[in-house]
Coordinates of C-alpha atoms in Angstrom, one line a residue:
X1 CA 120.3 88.2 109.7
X2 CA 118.6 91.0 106.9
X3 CA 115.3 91.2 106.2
X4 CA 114.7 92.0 102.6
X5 CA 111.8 94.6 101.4
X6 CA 111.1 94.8 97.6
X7 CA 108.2 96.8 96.5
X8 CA 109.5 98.9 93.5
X9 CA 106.9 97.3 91.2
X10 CA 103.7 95.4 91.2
X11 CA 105.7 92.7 93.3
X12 CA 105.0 93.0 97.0
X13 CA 108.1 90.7 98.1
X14 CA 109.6 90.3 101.8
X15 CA 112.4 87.6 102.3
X16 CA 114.2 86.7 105.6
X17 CA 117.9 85.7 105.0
X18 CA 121.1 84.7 107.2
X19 CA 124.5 84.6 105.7
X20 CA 122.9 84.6 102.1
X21 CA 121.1 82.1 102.8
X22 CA 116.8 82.8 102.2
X23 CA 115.1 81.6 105.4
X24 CA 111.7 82.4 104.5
X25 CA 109.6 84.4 102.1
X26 CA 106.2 86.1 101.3
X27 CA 105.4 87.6 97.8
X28 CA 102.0 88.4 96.2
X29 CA 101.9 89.3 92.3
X30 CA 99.3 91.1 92.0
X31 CA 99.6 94.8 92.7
X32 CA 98.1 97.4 94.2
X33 CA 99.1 95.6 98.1
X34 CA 102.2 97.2 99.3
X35 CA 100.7 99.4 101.2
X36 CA 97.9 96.7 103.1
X37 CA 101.0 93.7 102.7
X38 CA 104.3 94.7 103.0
X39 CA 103.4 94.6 107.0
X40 CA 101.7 91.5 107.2
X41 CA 104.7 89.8 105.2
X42 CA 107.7 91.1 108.1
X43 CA 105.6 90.1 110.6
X44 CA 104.9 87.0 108.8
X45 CA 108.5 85.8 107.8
X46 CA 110.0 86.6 110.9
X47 CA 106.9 84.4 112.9
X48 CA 108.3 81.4 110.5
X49 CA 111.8 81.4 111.4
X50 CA 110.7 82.0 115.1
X51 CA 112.8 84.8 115.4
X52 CA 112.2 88.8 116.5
X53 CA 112.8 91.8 115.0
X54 CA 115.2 92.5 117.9
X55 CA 117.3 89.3 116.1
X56 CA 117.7 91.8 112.9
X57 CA 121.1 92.5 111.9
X58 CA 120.0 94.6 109.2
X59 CA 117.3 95.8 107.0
X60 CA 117.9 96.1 103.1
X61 CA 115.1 98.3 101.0
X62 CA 115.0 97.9 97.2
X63 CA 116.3 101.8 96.4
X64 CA 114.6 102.0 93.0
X65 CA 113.8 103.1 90.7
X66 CA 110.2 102.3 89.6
X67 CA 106.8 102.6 91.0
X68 CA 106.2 106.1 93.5
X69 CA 103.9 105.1 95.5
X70 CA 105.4 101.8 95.9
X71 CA 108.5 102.6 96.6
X72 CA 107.4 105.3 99.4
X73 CA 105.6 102.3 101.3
X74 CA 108.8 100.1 101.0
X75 CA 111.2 102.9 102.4
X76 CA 108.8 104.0 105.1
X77 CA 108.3 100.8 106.8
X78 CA 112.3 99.8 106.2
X79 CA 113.3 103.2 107.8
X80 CA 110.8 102.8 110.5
X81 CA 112.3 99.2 111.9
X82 CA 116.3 100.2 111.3
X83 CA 114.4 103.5 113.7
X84 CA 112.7 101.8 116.2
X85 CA 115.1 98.9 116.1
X86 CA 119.2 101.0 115.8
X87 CA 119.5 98.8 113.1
X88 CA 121.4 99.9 110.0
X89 CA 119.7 100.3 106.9
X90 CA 121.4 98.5 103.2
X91 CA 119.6 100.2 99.9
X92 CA 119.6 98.1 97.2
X93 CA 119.4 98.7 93.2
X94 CA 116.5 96.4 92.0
X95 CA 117.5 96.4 88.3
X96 CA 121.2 95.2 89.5
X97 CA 120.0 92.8 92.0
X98 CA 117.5 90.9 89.1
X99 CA 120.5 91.5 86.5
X100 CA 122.8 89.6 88.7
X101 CA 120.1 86.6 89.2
X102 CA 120.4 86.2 85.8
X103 CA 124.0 85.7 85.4
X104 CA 123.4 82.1 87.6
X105 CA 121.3 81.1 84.6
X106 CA 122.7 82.0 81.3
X107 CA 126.3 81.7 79.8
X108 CA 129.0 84.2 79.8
X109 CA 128.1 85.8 76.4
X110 CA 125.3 87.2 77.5
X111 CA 124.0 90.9 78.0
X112 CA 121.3 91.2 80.4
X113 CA 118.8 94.1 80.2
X114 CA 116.3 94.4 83.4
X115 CA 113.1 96.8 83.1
X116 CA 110.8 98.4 85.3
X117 CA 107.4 99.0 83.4
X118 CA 107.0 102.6 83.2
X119 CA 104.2 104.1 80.8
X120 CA 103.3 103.1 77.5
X121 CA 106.2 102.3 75.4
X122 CA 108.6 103.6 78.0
X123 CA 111.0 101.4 80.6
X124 CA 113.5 102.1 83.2
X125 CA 116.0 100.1 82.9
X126 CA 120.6 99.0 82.7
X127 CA 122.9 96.8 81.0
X128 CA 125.1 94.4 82.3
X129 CA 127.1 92.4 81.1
X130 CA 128.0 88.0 82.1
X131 CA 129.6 89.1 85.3
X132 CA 127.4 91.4 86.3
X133 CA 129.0 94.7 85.8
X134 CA 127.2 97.3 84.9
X135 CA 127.4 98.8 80.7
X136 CA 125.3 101.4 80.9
X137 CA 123.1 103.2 84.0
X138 CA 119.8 103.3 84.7
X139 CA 117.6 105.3 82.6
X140 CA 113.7 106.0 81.4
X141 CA 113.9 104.1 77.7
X142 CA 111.1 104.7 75.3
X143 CA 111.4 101.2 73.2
X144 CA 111.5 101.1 69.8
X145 CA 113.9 98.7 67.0
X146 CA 117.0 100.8 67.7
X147 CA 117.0 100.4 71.0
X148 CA 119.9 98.7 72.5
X149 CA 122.1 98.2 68.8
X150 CA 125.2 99.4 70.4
X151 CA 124.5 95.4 72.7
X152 CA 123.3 93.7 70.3
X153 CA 127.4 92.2 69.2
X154 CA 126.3 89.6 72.1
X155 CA 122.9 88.0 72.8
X156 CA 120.0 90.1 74.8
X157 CA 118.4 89.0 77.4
X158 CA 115.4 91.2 78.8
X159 CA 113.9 91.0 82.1
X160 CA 111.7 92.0 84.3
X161 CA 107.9 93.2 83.9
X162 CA 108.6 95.5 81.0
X163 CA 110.3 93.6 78.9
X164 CA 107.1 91.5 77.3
X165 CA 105.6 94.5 76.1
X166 CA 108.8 94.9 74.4
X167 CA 108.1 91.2 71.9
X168 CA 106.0 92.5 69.0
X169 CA 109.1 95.6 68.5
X170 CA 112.1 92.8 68.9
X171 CA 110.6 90.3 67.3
X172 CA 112.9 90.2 64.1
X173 CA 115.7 90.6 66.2
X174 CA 117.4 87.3 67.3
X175 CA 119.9 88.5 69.1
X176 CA 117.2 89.7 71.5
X177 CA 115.1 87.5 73.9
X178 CA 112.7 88.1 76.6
X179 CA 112.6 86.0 79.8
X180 CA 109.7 85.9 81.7
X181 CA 110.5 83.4 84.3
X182 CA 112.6 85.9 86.3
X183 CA 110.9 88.1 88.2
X184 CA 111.9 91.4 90.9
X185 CA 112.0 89.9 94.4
X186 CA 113.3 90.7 97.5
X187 CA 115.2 87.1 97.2
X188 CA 117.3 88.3 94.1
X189 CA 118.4 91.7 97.0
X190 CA 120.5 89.1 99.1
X191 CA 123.4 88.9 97.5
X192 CA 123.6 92.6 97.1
X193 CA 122.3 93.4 100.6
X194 CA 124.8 90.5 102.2
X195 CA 127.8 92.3 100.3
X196 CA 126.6 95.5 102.0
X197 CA 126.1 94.5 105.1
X198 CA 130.0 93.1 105.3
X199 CA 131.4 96.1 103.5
X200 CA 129.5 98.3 106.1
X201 CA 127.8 100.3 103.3
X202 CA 124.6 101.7 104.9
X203 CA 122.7 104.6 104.0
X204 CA 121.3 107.0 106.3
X205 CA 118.1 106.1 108.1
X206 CA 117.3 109.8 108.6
X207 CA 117.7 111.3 105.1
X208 CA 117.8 108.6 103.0
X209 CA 115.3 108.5 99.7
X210 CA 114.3 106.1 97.0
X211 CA 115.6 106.5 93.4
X212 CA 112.5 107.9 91.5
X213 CA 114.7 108.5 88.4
X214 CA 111.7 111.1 87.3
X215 CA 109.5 113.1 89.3
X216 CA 105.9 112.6 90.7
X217 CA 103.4 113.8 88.5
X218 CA 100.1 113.6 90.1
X219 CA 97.3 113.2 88.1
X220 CA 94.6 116.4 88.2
X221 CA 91.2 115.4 89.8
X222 CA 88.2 115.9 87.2
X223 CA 85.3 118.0 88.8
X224 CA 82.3 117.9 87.3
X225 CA 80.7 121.3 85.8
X226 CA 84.3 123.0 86.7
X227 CA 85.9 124.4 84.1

């Protein structure tokens, strides 16, 4: 039994699962709740399937990277039941877990290409391949018409809630499409986080952190009159 916490972007998504299997789940889509929601949904999943947070085998915590702040509410409460609770904790990528959702819907000559909105013209995101392996790691992509040539030998696939503001740049590129349908979510973890759990790879409770992949910058407060 693994309770499944994905708050890496504007997604607040908590999903209750048993063998792989999704029991029950809460999402809301549009931001700016993790920290007032994520809460409400454990409690909320766990009421539905009438079971306690004693029952918990595991909890799995989508690792990153994407939003800060996000992120930082996810971990905290996911670190705080595996605490309270001894249970182990399972970190999970959320660009590989929405990149292997996608395999189950296309055909093998496909590339798939999740991203995490980041600013402006810039994405986080990986390429995989039809079976899910990973071509090339994460990294903070500025988009423009070059980007991703060295795939482009197979059809594209983007997903993920920066790839629409990637249409207008790829749009006279046919070998590159955008799917919209598929979405991050703390269902797409379970397969990952299942895998985990039966390979025993947990991740420290005490010291683990989320994958930022670039530091914090905090914006400077504006004060009137000061200069």
């Amino acid at each position: 039994m693994i309770l499944s916490i994905e708050t890496s972007t504007p997604i607040c998504s908590v999903a209750i699962a048993k063998g792989g299997e999704v029991l029950a789940i809460r999402e809301n889509h549009e931001g700016l709740s993790h920290a007032t929601l994520t809460a409400v949904f454990v409690e909320e999943v766990m009421k539905e399937v009438n079971l306690k947070l004693e029952d918990l085998d595991a909890v799995a915590i989508s690792k990153g990277p994407g939003s800060y702040t996000g992120l930082r509410i996810g971990v905290s409460i996911a670190k705080g039941l595996c605490y309270a609770l001894n249970k182990p904790l399972i970190a999970v990528s959320s660009i590989q877990a929405l990149a292997q959702t996608a395999t189950r819907y296309y055909d093998e000559n496909h590339f798939y290409i999740p991203m995490i909105d980041a600013r402006r013209m810039e994405v986080y995101s990986a390429v995989y391949d039809a079976k899910g392996d990973c071509l090339r790691d994460v990294q903070a992509d500025i988009i423009d018409e070059n980007s991703y040539s060295d795939f482009t030998k197979q059809p594209i696939v983007l997903l993920g809630d920066g790839a629409k503001k990637c249409e207008e740049i790829f749009k006279n590129c046919p070998q590159i499409s955008i799917d919209e349908t598929l979405k991050f979510s703390a269902k797409n973890m379970i397969s990952l986080a299942q895998t985990a759990f039966e390979n025993k790879d947990f991740v420290d409770v005490a010291y683990f952190e989320p994958f930022y992949l670039k530091d914090f910058i905090a914006g400077k407060p504006s004060v009137k009159g000061l200069k």
